Amino acid sequence: MSDASLQDHAVRLSACPACDAAPLARRIADARGGAVEDVILSLPTIHCATCITDVERVLSRHPGVRAARVNLTLRRVTVDAPGLEAQDLIPVVESIGYEAHELDPAALSASAADRQGRDILMRIGVSGFAMMNIMILSVAVWSGAEAATRDLFHWISGAIALPTVAFAGQPFFASAWRALRHGRLGMDVPISLALVLASAISVYETVHSGHHAYFDAAVMLCFFLLIGRYLDYRTRAVARSAAEELTALEVPRAFRVTEAGDEAVPVADLRPGDLVRIRPGARVPADGEIAEGSSEIDRSLLTGESIPVPAAPGLALSAGEVNLTGPLLMRVTAAGRDSSLARLTALVAAAESARGHYTGLADRASRLYSPLVHLLAFCSFLGWYLATRDPRLAVNVAAAVLIITCPCALGLAVPAVVTAASGRLFRRGMLIKDGTALERLAEVDTVVFDKTGTLTMGVPQLVSLAAVPAEARPLALALAQGSGHPLSQALAQALVEAGTRPAPLEDLREVPGYGIAGRSQGREVRLGRADWLGAEHGDARLSASWLSLGQGGPIRLEFSDRLRPGAEACVARLLSRGRRVLLLSGDAAPVVEDLATRLGIAECHAGVAPLGKAEAIRALRAEGRHVLMVGDGLNDTAALAEAHVSISPASALDAARTASDIVLMGSDLAPVAEALEVARRSRSRIKENFAISLGYNVVAVPFAIAGLATPLMAALAMSLSSISVTLNALRLR
């Protein structure tokens, strides 16, 4: 490892997990290879699983696009397309009939979703008012009105119903027309066809002085379909995703300091180097560094840390944090879509949009549904017409089949659960980076923990400097500052506080899992594990690091540490659920065994090298185990990558966070055990939703084909199936 790399590690880590978590998303995004290349498009007209499949398929086929993931909850698509811009991709989406706009994450808000909700409510009000008036007119017909009187009431009903259906049904008609124009059969096509058939047969009956018209049924059908869509919108709004909650932390404008005074500007207009004033009680608008002032910063919503952090010049701030007590002047380092908050939002949104096994299954089923629905409706019409020679009855049955078989519930089965689960875990301080992690987490039966920085806080303190001779301290400081290990950091802090200055070293290199070495005046000096320096740890229960100066025996340095909050509760809960728990650590056996005994962990292994941890995970997987690895160090990276699913604390090294699937934002370890339970329940909810969708169709479709369900009954049944699936998902909250 180069000197520059080691210095970089020293700069990037701090003793406080909250301080180190602020630039978390930037590091993850950089390590993943430039998330800034992503193009985000708003898709205001998508509403179902078919829409997701269509958009992802057409974008993935476009040259230059590596991946495209649609988030139905947020109605947007994130496109991994280096070198392409929004104007290159918008025509691709519009070519299949979907409206698309470039989305600036710095200006995200819930206003578009709110407008959609208000629009649906307005159409519900219009259709409800028209429905009541038509029902009053229908009373006379049902009471026995004949001839001219009946025809008059039918004509008046038609005059009310036809404009109402055209207006209130516009969301269904517009979506269906876009789909048909581009050769697709979306979920709104059968609904629109049913509305048109119900209205057309009513006009036919009225023109020919028929005894029965169905204007009331057409308007009621539209009314209940809109209610179903609005309730679906509201239940998904209740299941606010983690990405939406992060978006809620964004500040729309900031006070930029200029020669003329403070100027209120949109956050998107801020540039690196700008000075902004942050008043007490205000939220930090962008990433930056304090230039003037002192205060306290509340980072609880981003990191889970409930204790405010003292703020002084030089402290790095992250967008979304709250300035509590004093005015601050901050120099901007990143704003808008480059801020850590925007990157966190993008990571969570990408995780919610990922395609797991169940999502793929639902997508394939939805794709088969549309042609099957129309074929079934046509066969129903043909069968009833041949059997009865009554076109009106045949059309009614076909319309009922078209509506009742709409696969809305199937399309919502997985996204509703993933959104609710990810939102709950985010509120507990768990940031899911990989959308398939939730699915894999449900399969975990074995949990492997690292010790230092995972089960313990990873902020040890040197017991005493007395063991280090004064002449050896500059060399010890130079070694300690070059390492990212928590024990080395604690030693460096103690030496700096004692007034020590580092000595020059050559050939500085860190050996993961063992320690750090360099050369001074032609002799090798080392700081690290006992066995690496030819020493023995003994029976001491304190963690220790050893210093070798190339002459004389190694010097023992002892450190004290404390358990991470929630560690005991987490391990106890895992064991009570029957999961196997192991502790793998590179520390000495007495220290590891003492911690394992305190936590009730029966299986522990000490002195394990980085490759040894990965091999242990590999051996467990060979036994058929699904392993969750929880670790934070450079020596845990291989094991994190090898595990079935992995979690790292926010205070972990960049390499560990990059290799992990989930990041624990706070210091409390208890949410790890909770995450396993939420994942298990999520899998159960998904299966239940599939069962609800299947059971609904098994029961409802034969009723419709048999002519026992009117179009109105079909609309009620379809709406109830979608709502029941979403409400079942909300049980996770």
XYZ file of C-alpha atoms in Angstrom:
733
model
C 0.000 0.000 0.000
C 1.385 3.404 -0.950
C 2.023 6.291 1.403
C -0.670 8.269 -0.334
C -3.201 5.527 0.195
C -2.336 5.272 3.849
C -2.563 8.999 4.336
C -5.928 8.929 2.597
C -7.164 6.308 5.049
C -6.012 8.454 7.946
C -7.887 11.451 6.616
C -11.070 9.563 5.869
C -11.536 7.906 9.247
C -12.472 9.438 12.554
C -13.127 8.105 16.010
C -16.777 9.164 15.815
C -18.992 6.989 13.565
C -21.364 9.907 12.982
C -18.556 12.098 11.698
C -17.326 9.395 9.360
C -20.806 8.556 8.054
C -21.477 11.973 6.519
C -19.543 11.356 3.263
C -20.683 7.734 3.126
C -22.658 7.906 -0.091
C -19.914 9.759 -1.964
C -17.384 7.022 -1.183
C -19.742 4.217 -2.070
C -20.734 5.878 -5.301
C -17.114 6.534 -6.260
C -16.172 2.948 -5.471
C -19.020 1.642 -7.581
C -17.571 3.336 -10.607
C -19.141 6.728 -11.006
C -22.816 6.886 -10.154
C -22.764 10.446 -11.472
C -23.153 8.933 -14.964
C -26.722 7.852 -14.140
C -29.544 9.612 -15.951
C -32.813 9.911 -14.025
C -36.058 10.369 -15.905
C -39.484 11.103 -14.449
C -42.241 8.813 -15.784
C -45.517 10.399 -14.616
C -47.810 8.035 -16.551
C -46.514 4.623 -15.393
C -48.685 2.724 -12.923
C -48.232 -1.052 -13.222
C -45.807 -3.939 -13.663
C -46.316 -3.953 -17.441
C -45.145 -0.342 -17.579
C -41.987 -1.282 -15.657
C -41.192 -4.144 -18.012
C -41.807 -2.077 -21.168
C -39.633 0.851 -20.106
C -36.771 -1.282 -18.831
C -36.781 -3.457 -21.960
C -36.698 -0.591 -24.482
C -33.994 1.306 -22.580
C -31.814 -1.754 -22.041
C -31.818 -2.393 -25.796
C -30.666 1.154 -26.590
C -26.952 1.411 -27.516
C -24.842 2.751 -24.664
C -27.269 1.770 -21.900
C -25.789 -0.695 -19.421
C -28.835 -0.992 -17.151
C -32.211 0.620 -16.482
C -34.236 0.283 -13.298
C -37.756 1.656 -12.851
C -39.024 2.637 -9.403
C -42.824 2.435 -9.516
C -43.302 4.156 -6.150
C -41.318 7.227 -7.212
C -42.386 6.967 -10.888
C -38.901 7.347 -12.277
C -36.252 5.344 -14.071
C -32.528 5.395 -13.297
C -30.436 4.647 -16.376
C -26.779 3.622 -16.187
C -25.618 5.091 -19.486
C -22.126 6.649 -19.465
C -21.829 9.297 -22.144
C -25.572 9.611 -22.762
C -27.791 12.448 -21.607
C -31.488 12.759 -20.822
C -32.288 14.158 -24.279
C -30.813 10.995 -25.805
C -33.060 8.707 -23.759
C -36.350 10.608 -23.551
C -37.260 9.851 -27.223
C -36.552 6.161 -26.583
C -39.130 6.059 -23.771
C -41.621 8.189 -25.668
C -41.358 5.840 -28.665
C -43.356 3.239 -26.700
C -45.943 5.757 -25.530
C -44.744 6.870 -22.102
C -44.255 10.471 -21.104
C -40.709 11.161 -19.879
C -38.932 14.190 -18.432
C -35.438 14.829 -17.137
C -35.397 14.754 -13.350
C -33.021 16.843 -11.256
C -32.653 15.104 -7.868
C -31.772 18.465 -6.317
C -35.301 19.651 -7.017
C -37.264 16.548 -6.115
C -40.508 16.996 -4.231
C -43.807 15.257 -3.682
C -45.741 17.922 -5.591
C -46.207 15.832 -8.746
C -47.559 12.897 -6.763
C -49.831 15.254 -4.827
C -51.190 16.709 -8.063
C -51.944 13.230 -9.305
C -53.852 12.450 -6.126
C -55.860 15.655 -6.398
C -56.616 14.937 -10.058
C -57.995 11.487 -9.230
C -60.092 12.931 -6.404
C -61.574 15.519 -8.764
C -62.578 12.832 -11.264
C -64.045 10.722 -8.450
C -66.152 13.724 -7.380
C -67.442 14.351 -10.901
C -68.287 10.696 -11.535
C -69.884 10.334 -8.085
C -72.116 13.377 -8.603
C -73.157 12.159 -12.074
C -73.767 8.654 -10.764
C -76.190 9.884 -8.101
C -78.183 11.913 -10.635
C -78.394 9.000 -13.063
C -79.478 6.700 -10.249
C -82.381 9.066 -9.460
C -83.469 8.952 -13.097
C -83.098 5.189 -13.145
C -85.542 4.816 -10.248
C -88.380 5.831 -12.573
C -87.328 3.244 -15.159
C -87.030 0.520 -12.544
C -90.458 1.530 -11.190
C -92.100 0.672 -14.510
C -91.879 3.764 -16.771
C -92.813 2.831 -20.315
C -92.425 4.036 -23.895
C -91.705 7.765 -24.291
C -91.146 8.378 -20.566
C -88.572 5.583 -20.348
C -86.814 6.799 -23.507
C -86.684 10.365 -22.155
C -85.044 9.249 -18.931
C -82.572 7.151 -20.922
C -81.659 10.134 -23.127
C -81.178 12.406 -20.087
C -79.067 9.713 -18.407
C -76.965 9.396 -21.562
C -76.466 13.161 -21.741
C -75.049 13.045 -18.211
C -73.170 9.741 -18.467
C -71.276 10.043 -21.759
C -69.408 13.300 -20.951
C -68.786 11.984 -17.439
C -67.244 8.731 -18.660
C -65.154 10.641 -21.216
C -63.823 12.989 -18.518
C -63.552 10.733 -15.474
C -62.212 7.800 -17.481
C -59.495 9.913 -19.117
C -56.641 8.330 -17.082
C -57.658 4.875 -18.345
C -58.321 5.973 -21.947
C -55.061 7.939 -22.268
C -52.973 5.069 -20.944
C -54.772 2.528 -23.151
C -54.366 4.691 -26.264
C -50.635 5.097 -25.685
C -50.279 1.362 -25.302
C -52.306 0.477 -28.411
C -50.598 3.141 -30.514
C -47.276 1.471 -29.835
C -48.474 -2.091 -30.217
C -48.783 -3.000 -26.529
C -51.601 -4.363 -24.384
C -51.332 -2.620 -21.030
C -53.565 -3.181 -18.021
C -55.727 -0.158 -18.863
C -56.669 -1.512 -22.289
C -59.247 -4.037 -20.984
C -60.598 -1.443 -18.505
C -61.073 1.150 -21.265
C -62.620 -1.420 -23.554
C -65.095 -2.343 -20.828
C -66.085 1.310 -20.310
C -66.537 1.825 -24.046
C -68.605 -1.378 -24.396
C -70.867 -0.472 -21.460
C -71.451 3.026 -22.885
C -71.933 1.807 -26.467
C -74.492 -0.836 -25.602
C -76.400 1.757 -23.533
C -76.554 4.150 -26.512
C -77.665 1.263 -28.743
C -80.483 0.395 -26.333
C -81.594 4.035 -26.071
C -81.651 4.589 -29.836
C -83.729 1.422 -30.307
C -86.096 2.171 -27.372
C -84.762 -0.779 -25.426
C -86.099 -1.599 -21.997
C -82.675 -1.456 -20.312
C -79.735 0.926 -20.652
C -76.528 0.725 -18.625
C -75.532 4.362 -18.277
C -75.695 4.057 -14.490
C -73.481 0.970 -14.599
C -70.922 2.698 -16.891
C -70.599 5.711 -14.590
C -70.551 3.554 -11.450
C -67.905 1.368 -13.066
C -65.770 4.444 -13.702
C -66.422 5.718 -10.167
C -65.326 2.518 -8.440
C -62.310 2.040 -10.703
C -61.147 5.553 -9.802
C -61.711 4.867 -6.106
C -59.597 1.734 -6.432
C -56.824 3.681 -8.152
C -56.925 6.428 -5.530
C -56.854 3.985 -2.622
C -53.910 2.242 -4.253
C -52.205 5.640 -4.599
C -52.890 6.477 -0.948
C -51.755 3.126 0.448
C -48.516 3.347 -1.501
C -48.082 6.921 -0.283
C -48.436 5.635 3.285
C -45.710 3.107 2.519
C -43.286 5.955 1.856
C -40.072 4.514 0.542
C -36.715 5.220 2.143
C -35.782 7.225 -0.924
C -38.789 9.517 -0.418
C -37.883 10.009 3.231
C -34.368 11.006 2.241
C -35.821 13.331 -0.373
C -37.874 14.989 2.370
C -34.599 16.085 4.001
C -33.598 18.139 0.969
C -33.684 21.910 1.272
C -35.155 23.857 -1.687
C -33.035 26.989 -1.242
C -29.981 28.318 0.572
C -28.652 31.709 1.655
C -25.512 32.339 -0.377
C -23.146 34.979 0.998
C -22.258 37.634 -1.588
C -20.665 41.082 -1.482
C -24.148 42.581 -1.508
C -25.282 40.424 1.421
C -27.137 37.139 1.815
C -28.911 35.991 -1.340
C -31.638 33.309 -1.358
C -30.900 30.923 -4.233
C -32.146 27.444 -5.251
C -29.872 24.703 -3.942
C -29.362 23.510 -7.523
C -27.608 26.842 -8.257
C -24.944 26.334 -5.576
C -21.427 25.575 -6.763
C -18.340 24.238 -4.940
C -16.584 27.119 -3.214
C -19.758 29.122 -2.510
C -20.239 30.386 1.034
C -23.686 29.772 2.552
C -25.095 30.915 5.867
C -26.885 28.298 7.985
C -29.083 29.749 10.683
C -29.857 27.985 13.997
C -32.607 25.422 13.502
C -32.077 25.264 9.733
C -31.234 22.171 7.734
C -27.873 22.005 5.945
C -28.584 22.585 2.219
C -25.461 20.977 0.718
C -22.236 19.180 1.573
C -19.514 21.464 2.826
C -17.032 22.475 5.484
C -17.592 24.968 8.288
C -15.654 28.179 7.614
C -16.866 30.241 10.575
C -18.935 29.760 13.691
C -19.582 27.098 16.279
C -22.718 25.126 17.021
C -24.069 21.602 17.460
C -25.222 19.409 14.584
C -28.092 16.912 14.722
C -27.248 13.959 12.457
C -29.923 11.592 13.767
C -31.992 11.389 10.565
C -28.958 10.441 8.474
C -26.821 8.379 10.856
C -29.126 7.346 13.694
C -26.839 9.094 16.220
C -29.063 10.779 18.811
C -26.263 12.810 20.452
C -25.554 16.146 18.716
C -22.049 16.601 17.331
C -20.044 19.715 18.327
C -19.431 21.865 15.252
C -16.424 24.118 14.694
C -14.440 25.419 11.699
C -13.069 22.547 9.634
C -15.894 20.086 10.414
C -17.447 18.457 7.343
C -21.236 18.774 7.089
C -23.631 16.753 4.977
C -26.852 17.878 3.309
C -29.882 17.048 5.450
C -28.250 17.581 8.854
C -29.706 20.169 11.256
C -27.828 23.123 12.750
C -29.048 23.371 16.343
C -27.616 26.264 18.343
C -25.405 28.796 16.553
C -25.101 30.481 13.137
C -22.596 28.892 10.771
C -20.836 29.919 7.592
C -20.181 26.899 5.370
C -18.078 26.545 2.243
C -19.873 24.281 -0.254
C -18.035 21.199 -1.532
C -20.955 19.445 -3.263
C -24.566 20.382 -3.962
C -27.608 19.073 -5.805
C -27.179 15.621 -7.298
C -23.526 15.526 -6.187
C -24.359 15.841 -2.480
C -24.109 12.852 -0.159
C -27.862 13.050 0.513
C -28.678 12.837 -3.206
C -26.290 9.909 -3.572
C -27.892 8.114 -0.637
C -31.286 8.704 -2.221
C -30.042 7.274 -5.523
C -28.602 4.193 -3.800
C -31.837 3.469 -1.937
C -34.002 4.109 -4.999
C -31.785 1.750 -7.012
C -32.124 -0.903 -4.307
C -35.936 -0.610 -4.333
C -35.917 -0.933 -8.127
C -33.719 -4.033 -8.288
C -35.128 -7.212 -9.770
C -35.169 -10.246 -7.520
C -36.552 -13.738 -8.074
C -40.107 -12.836 -7.033
C -40.109 -9.573 -8.995
C -39.058 -11.404 -12.149
C -41.762 -13.993 -11.574
C -44.427 -11.285 -11.206
C -43.165 -9.485 -14.321
C -43.321 -12.632 -16.447
C -46.823 -13.412 -15.206
C -47.990 -9.849 -15.933
C -46.613 -10.005 -19.486
C -48.602 -13.169 -20.169
C -51.743 -11.716 -18.625
C -52.616 -8.973 -21.127
C -53.016 -11.148 -24.248
C -54.664 -13.860 -22.154
C -57.252 -11.407 -20.779
C -58.365 -10.295 -24.240
C -58.468 -13.844 -25.550
C -60.581 -14.921 -22.569
C -62.970 -11.984 -23.013
C -63.365 -12.679 -26.744
C -64.057 -16.359 -26.098
C -66.622 -15.398 -23.425
C -68.377 -13.039 -25.839
C -68.369 -15.627 -28.602
C -69.629 -18.407 -26.338
C -72.464 -16.388 -24.834
C -73.521 -14.962 -28.183
C -73.644 -18.410 -29.795
C -75.539 -19.792 -26.830
C -78.114 -16.999 -26.421
C -77.982 -14.933 -29.636
C -78.200 -11.941 -27.303
C -75.382 -9.457 -28.143
C -76.174 -7.261 -25.155
C -75.691 -10.088 -22.682
C -72.562 -11.299 -24.490
C -71.032 -7.802 -24.395
C -71.789 -7.445 -20.674
C -70.118 -10.762 -19.885
C -67.074 -9.851 -22.005
C -66.794 -6.475 -20.274
C -66.956 -8.132 -16.851
C -64.217 -10.600 -17.862
C -62.015 -7.787 -19.173
C -62.255 -5.886 -15.898
C -62.123 -8.717 -13.400
C -58.996 -10.308 -14.910
C -56.860 -7.115 -14.822
C -53.576 -8.175 -13.113
C -53.126 -5.044 -10.994
C -52.850 -7.058 -7.784
C -50.162 -9.270 -9.293
C -48.196 -6.242 -10.454
C -48.267 -4.770 -6.932
C -47.474 -8.031 -5.119
C -43.709 -7.474 -4.894
C -43.114 -3.683 -5.205
C -45.529 -2.872 -2.382
C -43.728 -5.249 -0.006
C -40.213 -4.116 -0.972
C -41.186 -0.468 -0.538
C -42.757 -1.012 2.891
C -39.859 -3.173 4.126
C -37.100 -0.863 2.905
C -38.887 2.118 4.468
C -39.109 0.367 7.833
C -35.459 -0.701 7.787
C -34.348 2.783 6.793
C -36.172 4.228 9.790
C -34.240 1.731 11.922
C -30.932 2.881 10.437
C -30.428 0.204 7.756
C -29.500 1.475 4.290
C -30.083 -1.252 1.670
C -27.627 -0.836 -1.216
C -28.639 -3.919 -3.184
C -32.329 -4.545 -3.835
C -31.881 -8.320 -3.869
C -30.335 -8.175 -0.375
C -33.777 -8.254 1.257
C -34.616 -11.448 -0.583
C -31.277 -13.043 0.355
C -31.531 -11.831 3.947
C -34.717 -13.860 4.384
C -32.735 -17.050 3.683
C -30.041 -16.464 6.340
C -29.577 -19.231 8.916
C -26.020 -18.419 10.052
C -24.602 -15.077 11.222
C -20.861 -14.403 11.421
C -19.569 -11.379 13.353
C -16.238 -9.614 13.346
C -15.134 -8.282 16.741
C -13.361 -4.918 16.676
C -15.551 -2.197 15.194
C -18.525 -4.534 14.827
C -19.428 -6.116 18.170
C -17.307 -3.469 19.866
C -17.353 0.248 19.090
C -13.977 0.123 17.390
C -12.813 3.241 19.247
C -10.347 1.709 21.724
C -8.220 3.771 24.081
C -4.607 3.116 24.959
C -4.380 2.051 28.593
C -0.956 3.619 29.143
C 1.910 5.150 27.131
C 4.409 4.191 29.781
C 5.358 1.020 27.896
C 6.652 3.044 24.924
C 10.092 4.620 25.507
C 10.308 8.327 24.678
C 12.851 7.728 21.899
C 10.577 5.130 20.257
C 7.452 7.269 20.205
C 8.142 9.162 16.920
C 8.569 5.840 15.082
C 5.466 4.441 16.764
C 3.453 7.501 15.706
C 4.646 7.271 12.100
C 3.555 3.626 11.949
C 0.236 4.249 13.703
C -0.701 7.168 11.435
C -0.106 5.011 8.379
C -2.630 2.350 9.415
C -6.408 2.385 9.316
C -6.777 -0.176 12.139
C -8.700 1.108 15.186
C -5.888 0.126 17.577
C -3.360 2.035 15.480
C -5.654 5.060 15.426
C -6.005 4.947 19.204
C -2.207 4.772 19.587
C -1.735 7.673 17.176
C -4.272 9.780 19.075
C -2.554 9.114 22.407
C 0.888 9.963 20.992
C -0.318 13.196 19.361
C -2.001 14.266 22.595
C 1.344 13.617 24.342
C 3.053 16.060 21.962
C 4.880 13.500 19.830
C 5.902 14.267 16.222
C 6.204 11.441 13.667
C 9.595 10.288 12.437
C 10.295 9.820 8.713
C 9.793 6.253 7.470
C 10.536 4.506 4.190
C 8.728 1.676 2.415
C 5.598 2.043 4.537
C 3.172 -0.795 3.822
C 0.137 -2.309 5.542
C -0.444 -6.056 5.606
C -4.211 -6.627 6.040
C -4.971 -8.692 9.115
C -1.442 -8.438 10.507
C -0.269 -4.850 10.837
C 1.941 -2.197 9.276
C 5.660 -2.131 8.571
C 8.287 0.351 7.386
C 12.013 1.013 7.399
C 13.942 3.475 9.528
C 17.696 3.922 9.217
C 18.016 0.609 7.394
C 16.105 -1.518 9.895
C 12.514 -2.766 9.687
C 9.984 -1.530 12.239
C 6.550 -3.071 12.720
C 3.279 -2.453 14.523
C 0.677 -5.212 14.636
C -0.292 -8.673 15.829
C 1.734 -10.622 18.360
C 2.411 -13.660 16.153
C 3.514 -11.403 13.279
C 6.147 -9.839 15.534
C 7.208 -13.103 17.166
C 5.505 -12.425 20.507
C 2.801 -14.178 22.536
C -0.382 -12.522 23.732
C -0.637 -14.572 26.943
C -3.812 -14.777 29.022
C -4.655 -11.057 29.119
C -8.247 -10.225 28.245
C -7.473 -6.772 26.879
C -6.829 -6.204 23.191
C -3.183 -5.549 22.447
C -0.968 -4.365 19.641
C 2.775 -4.948 19.490
C 5.572 -2.584 18.475
C 8.897 -3.876 17.117
C 11.728 -1.381 16.524
C 14.099 -3.831 14.877
C 16.154 -4.284 18.029
C 15.176 -5.626 21.404
C 11.907 -7.455 22.101
C 8.454 -6.354 20.927
C 6.648 -3.823 23.118
C 3.153 -4.711 24.286
C 0.493 -1.979 24.035
C -2.867 -2.663 25.719
C -6.187 -1.084 24.740
C -9.646 -0.968 26.289
C -12.825 -0.996 24.211
C -16.548 -1.215 24.884
C -19.404 -3.178 23.394
C -21.397 -1.617 20.585
C -24.888 -0.632 21.831
C -27.408 -3.364 21.112
C -24.757 -6.085 20.631
C -26.031 -8.255 23.483
C -29.687 -7.839 22.449
C -28.829 -8.584 18.814
C -26.950 -11.815 19.552
C -29.579 -12.961 22.056
C -32.386 -12.403 19.539
C -30.525 -14.252 16.804
C -29.874 -17.239 19.077
C -33.474 -17.275 20.313
C -34.644 -17.572 16.678
C -32.510 -20.671 16.219
C -29.813 -19.124 14.054
C -26.210 -20.208 14.306
C -23.892 -17.374 15.464
C -20.108 -17.343 15.072
C -17.384 -14.861 16.040
C -14.317 -14.625 13.807
C -11.550 -12.251 14.851
C -7.886 -11.621 14.226
C -7.441 -10.721 17.911
C -5.825 -12.948 20.544
C -7.719 -15.965 21.857
C -8.249 -14.742 25.473
C -9.762 -11.457 24.258
C -12.044 -13.161 21.729
C -13.144 -15.892 24.139
C -13.935 -13.343 26.863
C -16.158 -11.345 24.479
C -17.858 -14.503 23.177
C -18.636 -15.583 26.748
C -20.103 -12.174 27.607
C -22.391 -12.312 24.561
C -23.306 -15.999 24.798
C -21.657 -16.980 21.496
C -20.647 -20.633 21.641
C -18.518 -20.701 18.473
C -15.583 -18.311 18.271
C -12.255 -18.403 16.450
C -9.298 -16.136 17.265
C -6.245 -15.153 15.250
C -8.125 -15.561 11.972
C -6.422 -13.953 8.962
C -8.456 -12.175 6.245
C -8.284 -15.142 3.884
C -9.141 -17.391 6.801
C -12.395 -15.499 7.339
C -13.296 -15.847 3.667
C -12.424 -19.562 3.760
C -14.598 -20.024 6.867
C -17.531 -18.384 5.067
C -16.860 -20.573 2.029
C -16.843 -23.693 4.214
C -20.167 -22.731 5.784
C -21.674 -22.218 2.348
C -20.371 -25.611 1.280
C -22.384 -27.065 4.192
C -25.499 -25.518 2.663
C -25.575 -22.553 5.051
C -26.824 -19.119 4.031
C -24.382 -16.822 5.789
C -24.797 -13.216 6.887
C -21.412 -11.583 7.493
C -21.269 -8.466 9.687
C -17.880 -6.763 9.593
C -16.157 -3.426 9.222
C -12.426 -3.803 8.614
C -10.139 -4.121 5.628
C -9.538 -7.707 6.756
C -13.300 -8.386 6.487
C -13.677 -7.319 2.855
C -13.099 -10.771 1.339
C -15.482 -12.384 3.827
C -18.158 -9.741 3.166
C -17.926 -10.425 -0.554
C -17.994 -14.198 -0.010
C -21.092 -14.205 2.237
C -24.641 -14.787 1.014
C -25.473 -11.276 2.266
C -23.374 -8.767 4.218
C -23.740 -5.759 6.524
C -21.196 -3.089 7.485
C -21.498 -0.254 10.021
C -21.307 3.297 8.684
C -18.004 3.686 10.539
C -16.442 0.904 8.462
C -13.626 1.356 5.970
C -14.620 2.234 2.419
C -13.645 -1.199 1.105
C -15.902 -2.938 3.634
C -18.853 -0.643 2.915
C -18.431 -1.144 -0.810
C -18.341 -4.944 -0.456
C -21.431 -5.028 1.785
C -25.066 -5.169 0.693
C -26.459 -3.175 3.628
C -24.978 -0.312 5.652
C -25.865 0.146 9.340
C -26.079 3.931 9.655
C -26.299 4.208 13.454
C -24.174 2.765 16.233
C -26.885 0.399 17.573
C -26.440 -3.211 16.425
C -29.960 -4.347 17.396
C -31.456 -3.507 13.947
C -29.341 -6.300 12.420
C -31.477 -8.940 14.118
C -34.619 -6.991 13.300
C -33.615 -6.835 9.630
C -33.584 -10.635 9.462
C -37.090 -10.783 10.896
C -38.358 -8.063 8.538
C -36.839 -9.921 5.581
C -38.531 -13.162 6.646
C -41.867 -11.410 7.018
C -41.357 -9.690 3.657
C -40.923 -13.041 1.955
C -44.087 -14.285 3.656
C -46.008 -11.171 2.572
C -44.865 -11.617 -1.034
C -46.032 -15.229 -1.023
C -49.316 -14.166 0.582
C -49.774 -11.508 -2.100
C -49.186 -14.063 -4.830
C -51.740 -16.315 -3.129
C -54.249 -13.435 -2.906
C -53.778 -12.652 -6.612
C -54.070 -16.280 -7.635
C -57.008 -16.978 -5.349
C -58.838 -13.892 -6.586
C -58.530 -14.995 -10.203
C -59.418 -18.628 -9.463
C -62.658 -17.494 -7.798
C -63.572 -14.349 -9.743
C -62.830 -15.300 -13.359
C -65.209 -18.311 -13.481
C -67.928 -16.093 -11.973
C -67.441 -13.528 -14.726
C -67.334 -16.125 -17.511
C -70.475 -17.753 -16.117
C -72.289 -14.421 -16.362
C -72.701 -14.101 -12.585
C -70.725 -10.851 -12.327
C -71.769 -7.562 -13.885
C -69.134 -5.043 -15.029
C -69.844 -3.058 -11.864
C -69.243 -6.084 -9.635
C -66.069 -6.816 -11.587
C -64.774 -3.269 -10.964
C -65.403 -3.633 -7.237
C -63.674 -7.019 -7.118
C -60.620 -5.807 -9.057
C -60.211 -2.734 -6.847
C -60.539 -4.786 -3.676
C -57.881 -7.260 -4.859
C -55.345 -4.466 -5.503
C -56.110 -2.755 -2.218
C -55.895 -6.009 -0.250
C -52.429 -6.715 -1.687
C -51.146 -3.248 -0.759
C -52.700 -3.337 2.714
C -51.131 -6.734 3.303
C -47.732 -5.228 2.449
C -48.339 -2.346 4.867
C -48.487 -4.829 7.745
C -44.681 -4.693 7.634
C -44.642 -1.087 8.844
